[in-house]
Every structure is written in structure tokens, then in C-alpha cells.
CSV table of C-alpha atoms in Angstrom, one decimal:
chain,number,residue,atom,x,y,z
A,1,UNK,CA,64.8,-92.2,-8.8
A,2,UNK,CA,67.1,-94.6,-6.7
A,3,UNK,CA,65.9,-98.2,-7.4
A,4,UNK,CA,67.1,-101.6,-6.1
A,5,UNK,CA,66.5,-104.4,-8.5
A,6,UNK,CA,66.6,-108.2,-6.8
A,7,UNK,CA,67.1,-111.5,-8.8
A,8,UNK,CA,68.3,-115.1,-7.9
A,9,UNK,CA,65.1,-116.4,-6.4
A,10,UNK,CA,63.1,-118.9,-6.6
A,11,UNK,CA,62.6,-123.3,-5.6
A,12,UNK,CA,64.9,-125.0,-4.2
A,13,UNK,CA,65.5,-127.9,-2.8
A,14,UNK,CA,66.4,-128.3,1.0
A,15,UNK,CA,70.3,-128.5,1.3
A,16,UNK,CA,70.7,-126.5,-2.2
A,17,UNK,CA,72.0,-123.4,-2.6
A,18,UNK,CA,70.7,-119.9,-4.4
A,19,UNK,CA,72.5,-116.6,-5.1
A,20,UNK,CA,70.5,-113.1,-4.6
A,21,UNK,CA,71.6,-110.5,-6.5
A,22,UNK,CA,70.6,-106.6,-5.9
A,23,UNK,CA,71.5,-103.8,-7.6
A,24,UNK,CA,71.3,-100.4,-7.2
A,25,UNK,CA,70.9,-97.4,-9.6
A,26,UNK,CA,69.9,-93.8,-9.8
A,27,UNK,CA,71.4,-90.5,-8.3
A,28,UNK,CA,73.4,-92.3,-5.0
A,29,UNK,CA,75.4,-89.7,-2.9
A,30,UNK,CA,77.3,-92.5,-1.0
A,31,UNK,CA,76.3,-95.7,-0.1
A,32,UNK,CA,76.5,-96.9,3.7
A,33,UNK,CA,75.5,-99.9,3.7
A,34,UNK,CA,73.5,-102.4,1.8
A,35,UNK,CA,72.3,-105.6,3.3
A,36,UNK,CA,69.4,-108.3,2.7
A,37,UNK,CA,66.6,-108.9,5.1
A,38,UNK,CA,63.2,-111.5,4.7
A,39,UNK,CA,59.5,-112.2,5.6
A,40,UNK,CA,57.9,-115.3,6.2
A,41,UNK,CA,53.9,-115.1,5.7
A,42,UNK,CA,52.8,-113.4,9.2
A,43,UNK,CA,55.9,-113.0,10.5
A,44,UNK,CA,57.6,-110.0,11.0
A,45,UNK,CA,60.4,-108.7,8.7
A,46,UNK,CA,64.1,-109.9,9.5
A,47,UNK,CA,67.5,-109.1,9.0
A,48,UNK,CA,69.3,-112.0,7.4
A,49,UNK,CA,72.6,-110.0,6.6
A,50,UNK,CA,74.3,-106.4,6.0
A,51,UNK,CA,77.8,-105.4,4.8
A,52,UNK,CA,79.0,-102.1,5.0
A,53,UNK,CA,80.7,-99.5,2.3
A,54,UNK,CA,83.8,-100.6,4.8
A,55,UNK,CA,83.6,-104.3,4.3
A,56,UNK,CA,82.1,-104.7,8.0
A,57,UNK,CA,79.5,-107.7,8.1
A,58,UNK,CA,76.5,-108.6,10.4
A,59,UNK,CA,74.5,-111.9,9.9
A,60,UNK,CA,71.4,-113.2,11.7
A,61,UNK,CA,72.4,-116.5,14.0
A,62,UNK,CA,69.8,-118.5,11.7
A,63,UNK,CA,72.4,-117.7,8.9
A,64,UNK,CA,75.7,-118.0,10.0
A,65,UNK,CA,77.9,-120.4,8.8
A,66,UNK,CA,75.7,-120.9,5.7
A,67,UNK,CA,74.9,-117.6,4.5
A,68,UNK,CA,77.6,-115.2,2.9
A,69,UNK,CA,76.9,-111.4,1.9
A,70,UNK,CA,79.3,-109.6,-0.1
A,71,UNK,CA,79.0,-106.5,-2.3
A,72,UNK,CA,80.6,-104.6,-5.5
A,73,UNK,CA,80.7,-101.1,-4.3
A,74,UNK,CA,81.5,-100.0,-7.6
A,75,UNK,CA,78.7,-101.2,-9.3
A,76,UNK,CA,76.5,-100.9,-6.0
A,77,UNK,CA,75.8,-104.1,-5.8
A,78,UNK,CA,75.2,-106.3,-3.0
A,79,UNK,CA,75.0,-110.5,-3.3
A,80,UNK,CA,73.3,-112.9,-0.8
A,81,UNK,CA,75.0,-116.5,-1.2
A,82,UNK,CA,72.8,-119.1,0.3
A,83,UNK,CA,73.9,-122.9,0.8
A,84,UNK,CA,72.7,-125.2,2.9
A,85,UNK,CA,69.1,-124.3,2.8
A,86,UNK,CA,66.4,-125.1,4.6
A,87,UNK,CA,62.7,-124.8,4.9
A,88,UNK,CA,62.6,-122.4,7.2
A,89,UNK,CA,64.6,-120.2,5.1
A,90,UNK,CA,61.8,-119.9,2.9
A,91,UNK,CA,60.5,-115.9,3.0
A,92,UNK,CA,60.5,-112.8,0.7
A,93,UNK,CA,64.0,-111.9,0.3
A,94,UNK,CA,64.2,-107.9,0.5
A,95,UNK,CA,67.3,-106.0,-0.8
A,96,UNK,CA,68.0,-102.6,1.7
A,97,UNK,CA,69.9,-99.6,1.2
A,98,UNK,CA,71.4,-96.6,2.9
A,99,UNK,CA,72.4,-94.0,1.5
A,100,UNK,CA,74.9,-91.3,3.2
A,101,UNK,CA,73.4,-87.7,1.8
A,102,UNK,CA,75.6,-84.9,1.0
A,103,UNK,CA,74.4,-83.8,4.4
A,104,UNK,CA,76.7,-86.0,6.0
A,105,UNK,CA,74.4,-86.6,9.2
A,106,UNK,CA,70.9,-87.4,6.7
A,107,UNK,CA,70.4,-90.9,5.7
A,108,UNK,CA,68.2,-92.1,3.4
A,109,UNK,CA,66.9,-95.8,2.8
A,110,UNK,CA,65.8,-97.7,-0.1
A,111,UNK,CA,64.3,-101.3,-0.2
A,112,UNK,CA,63.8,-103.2,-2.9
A,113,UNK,CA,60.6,-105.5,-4.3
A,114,UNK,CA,61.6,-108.5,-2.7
A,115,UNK,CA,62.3,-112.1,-4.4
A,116,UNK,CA,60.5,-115.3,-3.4
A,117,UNK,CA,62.5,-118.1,-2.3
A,118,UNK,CA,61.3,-121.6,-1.6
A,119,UNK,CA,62.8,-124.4,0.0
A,120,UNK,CA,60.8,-127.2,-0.3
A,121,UNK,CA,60.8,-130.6,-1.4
């Protein structure tokens, strides 16, 4: 019954700036890591960013510098701040999950729908 619910897509213009919101609910033993990865139309799917439970973050070259990942670990929540944006960014934004099991050496992962975002003008 874990879900991840996205939000924060959709059009914007190139240079603009969109926030991504996921959240996560349902019985979560821990939470590893949570982190945000995308798809362009017959490409292959991408990390963009991931932060850990620990506060350790990883971001895709493409991103750096304009991208910022952060997360409310009490609410199991992970946010994707984009600014400077630019066609290319343009993809299905996923929302991933893993989850630590009470079998510390089991992981489990959860991915969310996805949210469209557009940069176009």
C-alpha cells in the first residue's frame, strides 16, 4: 500500500523555474533514500537527483548548479527545485523510493506516476 504521489508539473517557459513535490504514504519501515529521475520520449529513463535519509545528495551534470533536491523526512517527502530551465529539461518527472525493510539487508523500491514538465516557448 506504499504510494508516492507527484505534483508541481507542468509548462514553463525556458529560464523559469518549477517545484516537484512527492510524497510518500503507507506502511514505510525506513526510508533510504528518495530521489527524482525523468524520461524524454524514446529516451531512456535518467537520474536527475537523489538525497539520502542522511542528507547525502547526488545530481546528474545536466542539473547541477540549477537543480536543488531536498526532502522532509518526517513527512516523507522529497522536493525537486528547478530554475533555470531549459528545453531539454522537458521529460516525465518520476518520484523514486527506497525503502530499508525490517530486514536490514532487503530493500524495497517504489516509483511514482510521473509529472509532465514542459519547457517551451
Amino acid at each position: 500500500q506504499v504510494q508516492l504521489v507527484e505534483s508541481g508539473g507542468g509548462l514553463v517557459l525556458p529560464g523559469g523555474s518549477l517545484r516537484l513535490s512527492c510524497a510518500a504514504s503507507g506502511s514505510i519501515f525506513s526510508v533510504s533514500a528518495m530521489g527524482w529521475y525523468r524520461q524524454a520520449p524514446g529516451k531512456q529513463r535518467d537520474l536527475v537527483a537523489v538525497i539520502t535519509s542522511g542528507g547525502s545528495t547526488t545530481y546528474a551534470d545536466s542539473v547541477k548548479g540549477r537543480f536543488t533536491i531536498s526532502r522532509d523526512n518526517a513527512k516523507n517527502t522529497v522536493y525537486l527545485q528547478m530554475n533555470s530551465l531549459k528545453p531539454e529539461d522537458t521529460a516525465v518527472y518520476y518520484c523514486k523510493m527506497t525503502e530499508r525493510t525490517s530486514v536490514g539487508y532487503y530493500f524495497n523500491e517504489y516509483w511514482g506516476q510521473g509529472t509532465q514538465v514542459t519547457v517551451s516557448s
